[in-house]
Each structure stands twice: as C-alpha cells, then as structure tokens.
Amino acid sequence: MRLREKIMYCAMPTRLTHLSAKVRRIAWQAGFAPSIPFDVGPFKYFEGGIIGRTETLRFMIDYMKICGTVGIFGISEGVMGELKTALDEGKKIRVFPGLDPEWDAMYEKLKCKYSDLFARLRGPHQLFNLVGAKAIGKTFWSNWLLEQLGDCLARVKNTTTRQPRDKRDYESYRFVTKEEFLKSRAEHKFLETVWYHDNYYGSSLGNIRKVLKHCNGICALTPKGAIALNRHRLEVNLTTILLVAKSPDILMKNFSRRKDINPERQKRLLEEARSFTLPPSVPHKKIIITGNNEEDAKNILKIVKPLIAE
C-alpha cells in the first residue's frame, strides 16, 4: 500500500459527529491514519454558518481527494456524494456499517438519486468461500470447481511461512518469510492469521480484491476468517458455503487418503468436526458432503453456477 493510501478520509453524516473518537479508533485499528472531516471546524462555522451546505460539501470532497483511502461510516446525502466521487476517482474504499442505525433506511432512500453505489463498488464478480472442518475436502472441491468453470473462476491464494511441498503448492499459496509475514500482519494486511504446525497462515483482503477485479474467486477460510470476511460484505459479492460431513466415515477416508493416520490426531479432528459451525450472523449455504462425488458435485454446482459472472 502506498503511503498516501494509509490516510483515510472518514466519511460520516453530521448526526454521527459524537462518534468521531470511535470512528478514529476503528480506522486506526484497521491500519489507517484517520482524517475526520469535522476536525476542520464546528458545524456552525461551516455547513450551518457563513460557508453554507453546498460550499461545505464541495470543500469536503476536495479535502477527501487528498486522502488515498475513503472509509464510509454512515449514510447521508453528503456521504453518498463523497462515495460517488471516490468511485469515479478510483479511490481505495472501505466500508464500516456498524455505527449508523439509519444506514439501511437512508441508503434505500438515496439510492434512487445516486444509484446502487455499493453494487458498483463490489463489481460483477462473486467470491465463493468454502468453510469446513479439516479433511472435509475444501481443497478437493476448490480444485474441482476451478477445473469445471475454467476462465470464469480463479483461486485466491493464502499466504504462509511454511516451505512449499511441490510445484503445485504455488497454485494455492504465496510463500513468504516469517519476517515478511509479521510485517504484513503489523500493517493490518490480513483478514485472519493462524499459527499451525510451527508456521503462520494468513488470508488477505488485498489478494481477494485483486482476483475479483478480473474474475470470480474461490477461497477457503476458517470460521474466524469467514466472520472477518463477512464484515466486508458491502465491498465484496460474497457466498459462503459450509461443508459438513454426513458421517465420520467420510473424514476417516480423507485422513487415509492424506496419509494422516495418527489415531490421537484423528480423534481430535473428528471431535472438532462435530462442533464445527458458523454463527447465524454469517449468511451461508450448507452442503452435506455424502461421499458420493457425483451427488456432492451436483449440490455444489447448484449454488455456484447461477452466481458466476462471465
């Protein structure tokens, strides 16, 4: 990320001025230096004073253009104008919908005038996120979908510090040193990070956006990652698919195929699989993996194919 993109213009309605400190904190925790438009001066001197609303809005848009990233923290006519300008100018945009209780009502009201700007932000492409217990077959079904859908679908690579096992490993992972990984984590580049078998793994919103700019994408995340990704649902066309084994026998067969034959580890993974789920706050489609590849493939394609953008 270029230095100027680390400065975030925090677009928010006047009615949320009292939340400025919270907005600053959210932007900072996301890895940005926050710039609040209300910091230039009190309402009574600008929009409510001698400058007036029209010229204040023009000034705010000019102020926003200096910043490399725009954060949307609420919805109002002014914010919609700023969002449209940010899209026209090709600015980096992040969306934080949790603070504004009037978000949905105001957006529906103003959509008639400004069009569906969040749909424009998301673009035409869909991200399919496969979530499931270890050995459920996330990699297998990702590879199968990539083979079936050809140029319409591309893999979103995760980042890891482990060594590649073979050449095909480079199709699924971006390999970095521990120093590079920790630097990226400190710069808030990952949706989630996991420490597993003495190595780091991370999924990046930046990598997701790069893929979706040109194509539909597919990735596999942990429940923690799925929750983090769901916070960006206004920025990304997201379909989360939860894979659940119909019986433990399916996982046992996959353990054998992967040569994962340690009995204690198998027992632990089976116990984890029994409680594996996603919270109701994360919209998702559930597929029961039966072990019959033809039937399972049909069920997965039923979800994925209608949403594929050519």
Coordinates of C-alpha atoms in Angstrom, one line a residue:
M1 CA 0.0 0.0 0.0
R2 CA 1.4 3.4 -1.0
L3 CA 1.9 5.9 1.9
R4 CA -1.0 8.2 0.9
E5 CA -3.4 5.2 0.8
K6 CA -2.7 4.8 4.6
I7 CA -4.5 8.2 5.2
M8 CA -8.3 7.5 5.4
Y9 CA -10.9 10.2 4.9
C10 CA -13.7 9.1 7.3
A11 CA -17.0 9.9 5.5
M12 CA -19.8 10.2 8.1
P13 CA -23.1 12.1 8.5
T14 CA -23.3 15.1 10.7
R15 CA -25.6 13.2 13.0
L16 CA -22.7 10.9 13.9
T17 CA -20.3 13.7 14.9
H18 CA -20.5 12.5 18.6
L19 CA -18.9 9.2 17.4
S20 CA -15.8 10.8 15.9
A21 CA -13.5 9.3 18.6
K22 CA -14.9 5.8 17.9
V23 CA -14.5 6.3 14.1
R24 CA -10.9 7.3 14.6
R25 CA -10.2 4.2 16.7
I26 CA -11.9 1.9 14.1
A27 CA -9.9 3.4 11.3
W28 CA -6.6 3.2 13.3
Q29 CA -7.2 -0.4 14.2
A30 CA -7.8 -1.2 10.5
G31 CA -4.3 0.2 9.8
F32 CA -5.1 3.8 8.6
A33 CA -4.3 7.3 9.8
P34 CA -7.8 8.7 10.3
S35 CA -8.8 12.1 8.9
I36 CA -12.3 13.3 10.2
P37 CA -13.9 16.0 8.1
F38 CA -15.5 17.6 11.2
D39 CA -12.0 18.3 12.5
V40 CA -11.7 21.3 10.1
G41 CA -14.1 23.3 12.3
P42 CA -17.5 23.3 14.1
F43 CA -20.8 22.8 12.1
K44 CA -21.9 26.4 13.0
Y45 CA -18.9 27.9 11.2
F46 CA -19.2 25.8 8.0
E47 CA -22.4 24.0 7.0
G48 CA -24.5 25.9 9.5
G49 CA -22.8 29.2 9.1
I50 CA -21.3 31.7 6.5
I51 CA -19.9 28.9 4.2
G52 CA -23.3 27.1 3.8
R53 CA -24.1 23.5 3.0
T54 CA -23.3 23.5 -0.8
E55 CA -19.9 25.0 -0.5
T56 CA -19.1 22.9 2.6
L57 CA -19.8 19.7 0.7
R58 CA -17.6 20.9 -2.2
F59 CA -14.8 21.7 0.2
M60 CA -15.2 18.2 1.9
I61 CA -14.9 16.5 -1.5
D62 CA -11.8 18.4 -2.3
Y63 CA -10.4 17.5 1.1
M64 CA -11.3 13.8 0.5
K65 CA -9.4 13.8 -2.8
I66 CA -6.1 14.5 -1.0
C67 CA -6.5 11.2 1.0
G68 CA -5.7 7.9 -0.6
T69 CA -8.5 5.8 1.1
V70 CA -12.1 6.7 1.9
G71 CA -13.9 5.0 4.8
I72 CA -17.7 5.0 4.8
F73 CA -19.0 5.1 8.4
G74 CA -22.6 6.2 7.8
I75 CA -25.1 7.2 5.1
S76 CA -26.4 10.7 4.3
E77 CA -26.7 12.7 1.1
G78 CA -23.3 14.2 1.6
V79 CA -21.7 10.8 2.2
M80 CA -23.4 9.4 -1.0
G81 CA -21.9 12.3 -3.0
E82 CA -18.5 11.6 -1.5
L83 CA -18.8 7.8 -2.2
K84 CA -19.7 8.5 -5.8
T85 CA -16.7 10.8 -6.2
A86 CA -14.5 8.3 -4.6
L87 CA -15.7 5.6 -7.1
D88 CA -15.3 8.0 -10.0
E89 CA -11.7 8.8 -8.9
G90 CA -10.7 5.2 -8.4
K91 CA -10.0 5.7 -4.7
K92 CA -9.5 2.8 -2.3
I93 CA -12.7 2.4 -0.3
R94 CA -13.5 0.6 2.9
V95 CA -17.0 0.3 4.4
F96 CA -17.8 0.2 8.2
P97 CA -21.6 -0.1 8.6
G98 CA -21.9 -0.9 12.3
L99 CA -22.2 2.6 13.7
D100 CA -25.1 4.1 11.8
P101 CA -28.6 2.9 12.9
E102 CA -30.2 4.7 9.9
W103 CA -27.8 3.1 7.4
D104 CA -30.4 0.9 5.5
A105 CA -33.2 3.4 5.5
M106 CA -31.1 6.2 4.3
Y107 CA -29.4 4.1 1.7
E108 CA -32.7 2.9 0.2
K109 CA -34.0 6.5 0.2
L110 CA -30.9 7.9 -1.5
K111 CA -30.3 5.0 -3.9
C112 CA -32.9 6.4 -6.3
K113 CA -30.8 9.6 -6.7
Y114 CA -27.3 8.1 -6.6
S115 CA -27.9 4.6 -7.9
D116 CA -26.7 1.4 -6.0
L117 CA -23.2 2.6 -5.3
F118 CA -22.2 -0.4 -3.2
A119 CA -23.1 -2.7 -6.0
R120 CA -20.8 -0.6 -8.2
L121 CA -18.1 -0.9 -5.6
R122 CA -18.4 -4.7 -5.5
G123 CA -18.4 -5.0 -9.2
P124 CA -19.8 -8.0 -11.1
H125 CA -17.7 -10.8 -9.7
Q126 CA -18.5 -13.2 -6.9
L127 CA -16.3 -14.7 -4.2
F128 CA -17.0 -18.2 -3.1
N129 CA -15.7 -19.0 0.3
L130 CA -15.5 -22.7 1.3
V131 CA -15.6 -23.3 5.1
G132 CA -15.4 -26.7 6.8
A133 CA -13.6 -28.9 9.2
K134 CA -10.1 -30.2 8.4
A135 CA -10.2 -33.1 5.8
I136 CA -13.7 -32.2 4.7
G137 CA -12.4 -31.6 1.2
K138 CA -12.2 -27.9 0.8
T139 CA -9.0 -28.1 -1.5
F140 CA -10.5 -31.0 -3.4
W141 CA -13.8 -29.1 -4.2
S142 CA -11.9 -25.9 -4.9
N143 CA -9.8 -27.7 -7.5
W144 CA -12.8 -29.4 -9.0
L145 CA -14.7 -26.1 -9.4
L146 CA -11.6 -24.5 -10.9
E147 CA -11.4 -27.3 -13.5
Q148 CA -15.2 -27.2 -14.2
L149 CA -15.5 -23.4 -14.6
G150 CA -12.3 -22.7 -16.3
D151 CA -11.6 -19.0 -17.1
C152 CA -14.7 -17.9 -15.1
L153 CA -13.1 -18.7 -11.7
A154 CA -9.7 -18.1 -10.1
R155 CA -8.2 -19.1 -6.8
V156 CA -7.4 -16.6 -4.1
K157 CA -4.1 -17.6 -2.6
N158 CA -3.4 -17.6 1.1
T159 CA -0.1 -16.5 2.5
T160 CA 2.1 -18.9 4.5
T161 CA 5.6 -19.1 6.0
R162 CA 5.9 -22.9 5.5
Q163 CA 8.0 -24.4 2.8
P164 CA 6.3 -25.5 -0.5
R165 CA 5.7 -29.2 -0.7
D166 CA 5.8 -29.3 -4.5
K167 CA 5.3 -27.1 -7.6
R168 CA 1.5 -27.4 -7.4
D169 CA 1.6 -25.9 -4.0
Y170 CA 2.4 -22.5 -5.6
E171 CA -1.1 -22.5 -7.1
S172 CA -2.7 -22.3 -3.6
Y173 CA -0.2 -20.3 -1.5
R174 CA 2.0 -17.3 -1.6
F175 CA 5.2 -18.2 0.3
V176 CA 7.0 -15.6 2.5
T177 CA 9.5 -15.5 5.3
K178 CA 8.3 -15.1 8.9
E179 CA 9.7 -11.6 8.9
E180 CA 7.7 -10.6 5.9
F181 CA 4.6 -12.2 7.3
L182 CA 4.8 -10.4 10.7
K183 CA 5.5 -7.1 8.9
S184 CA 2.3 -7.6 6.8
R185 CA 0.3 -8.6 10.0
A186 CA 1.5 -5.4 11.7
E187 CA 0.3 -3.4 8.8
H188 CA -3.2 -5.0 9.1
K189 CA -3.0 -6.7 5.7
F190 CA -4.6 -9.9 6.8
L191 CA -8.3 -10.7 7.5
E192 CA -7.1 -13.5 9.8
T193 CA -3.8 -15.2 10.8
V194 CA -3.3 -18.7 12.1
W195 CA -0.3 -20.4 13.8
Y196 CA -0.4 -24.0 12.7
H197 CA 2.4 -26.7 12.8
D198 CA 5.1 -24.0 13.6
N199 CA 4.1 -21.8 10.6
Y200 CA 1.9 -18.8 10.0
Y201 CA -1.0 -18.7 7.6
G202 CA -3.0 -15.6 6.6
S203 CA -5.8 -14.6 4.2
S204 CA -5.6 -11.1 2.6
L205 CA -8.5 -8.8 1.6
G206 CA -6.0 -7.2 -0.9
N207 CA -5.5 -10.6 -2.6
I208 CA -9.2 -11.1 -2.8
R209 CA -9.7 -7.7 -4.4
K210 CA -7.0 -8.4 -7.0
V211 CA -8.7 -11.6 -8.1
L212 CA -12.3 -10.1 -8.1
K213 CA -11.1 -7.2 -10.3
H214 CA -10.8 -9.5 -13.2
C215 CA -12.7 -12.7 -12.3
N216 CA -14.8 -14.7 -9.9
G217 CA -12.8 -16.0 -7.0
I218 CA -12.7 -19.0 -4.7
C219 CA -11.0 -19.3 -1.3
A220 CA -11.1 -21.5 1.8
L221 CA -11.2 -19.9 5.3
T222 CA -11.6 -20.8 8.9
P223 CA -14.8 -19.7 10.8
K224 CA -12.7 -16.9 12.2
G225 CA -11.8 -15.8 8.7
A226 CA -15.3 -16.2 7.5
I227 CA -16.6 -13.9 10.3
A228 CA -13.9 -11.3 9.4
L229 CA -14.6 -11.5 5.7
N230 CA -18.4 -11.1 6.3
R231 CA -17.6 -7.6 7.7
H232 CA -16.7 -6.7 4.2
R233 CA -19.9 -7.9 2.6
L234 CA -20.8 -4.5 1.2
E235 CA -17.4 -4.4 -0.5
V236 CA -17.4 -7.9 -1.9
N237 CA -20.1 -10.1 -3.5
L238 CA -19.7 -13.0 -1.1
T239 CA -21.2 -16.5 -1.0
T240 CA -20.0 -18.6 2.0
I241 CA -20.5 -22.4 1.6
L242 CA -20.3 -24.5 4.8
L243 CA -19.3 -28.1 4.0
V244 CA -20.4 -30.7 6.6
A245 CA -19.7 -34.4 6.5
K246 CA -22.7 -36.7 6.6
S247 CA -20.8 -39.2 8.7
P248 CA -17.4 -39.5 10.4
D249 CA -16.5 -42.3 7.8
I250 CA -16.1 -39.6 5.2
L251 CA -13.5 -37.8 7.2
M252 CA -11.7 -41.1 8.0
K253 CA -11.4 -41.9 4.3
N254 CA -10.0 -38.5 3.7
F255 CA -7.5 -39.0 6.6
S256 CA -6.3 -42.2 4.9
R257 CA -6.0 -40.5 1.5
R258 CA -3.9 -37.8 3.0
K259 CA -1.8 -40.3 5.0
D260 CA -2.9 -38.6 8.2
I261 CA -3.0 -41.8 10.2
N262 CA -2.1 -40.7 13.8
P263 CA -5.0 -42.1 15.9
E264 CA -4.9 -39.3 18.5
R265 CA -4.9 -36.6 15.9
Q266 CA -7.7 -38.3 14.0
K267 CA -9.8 -38.4 17.2
R268 CA -9.1 -34.8 17.9
L269 CA -10.1 -33.7 14.4
L270 CA -13.3 -35.8 14.5
E271 CA -14.3 -34.1 17.8
E272 CA -13.6 -30.6 16.2
A273 CA -15.7 -31.6 13.2
R274 CA -18.7 -32.5 15.3
S275 CA -18.8 -28.9 16.8
F276 CA -17.7 -27.1 13.6
T277 CA -20.3 -24.4 12.6
L278 CA -20.7 -20.8 11.6
P279 CA -22.7 -18.2 13.7
P280 CA -26.1 -17.1 12.4
S281 CA -24.6 -13.6 11.8
V282 CA -22.6 -15.0 8.8
P283 CA -25.1 -15.8 6.0
H284 CA -24.1 -19.1 4.4
K285 CA -25.3 -22.1 2.4
K286 CA -24.8 -25.5 3.9
I287 CA -23.9 -28.6 1.9
I288 CA -23.9 -32.1 3.4
I289 CA -20.9 -34.0 1.9
T290 CA -22.2 -37.6 1.4
G291 CA -19.0 -39.1 -0.1
N292 CA -20.9 -39.7 -3.4
N293 CA -18.8 -37.3 -5.5
E294 CA -21.5 -37.1 -8.3
E295 CA -24.2 -36.1 -5.9
D296 CA -22.0 -33.7 -3.9
A297 CA -20.8 -32.1 -7.2
K298 CA -24.4 -31.5 -8.3
N299 CA -25.2 -29.8 -5.0
I300 CA -22.2 -27.6 -5.1
L301 CA -22.7 -26.6 -8.7
K302 CA -26.4 -25.8 -7.9
I303 CA -25.1 -23.0 -5.6
V304 CA -22.1 -21.8 -7.6
K305 CA -23.1 -21.8 -11.2
P306 CA -26.1 -19.4 -11.1
L307 CA -23.9 -16.8 -9.4
I308 CA -20.9 -16.9 -11.8
A309 CA -20.3 -13.7 -13.7
E310 CA -18.9 -14.4 -17.2

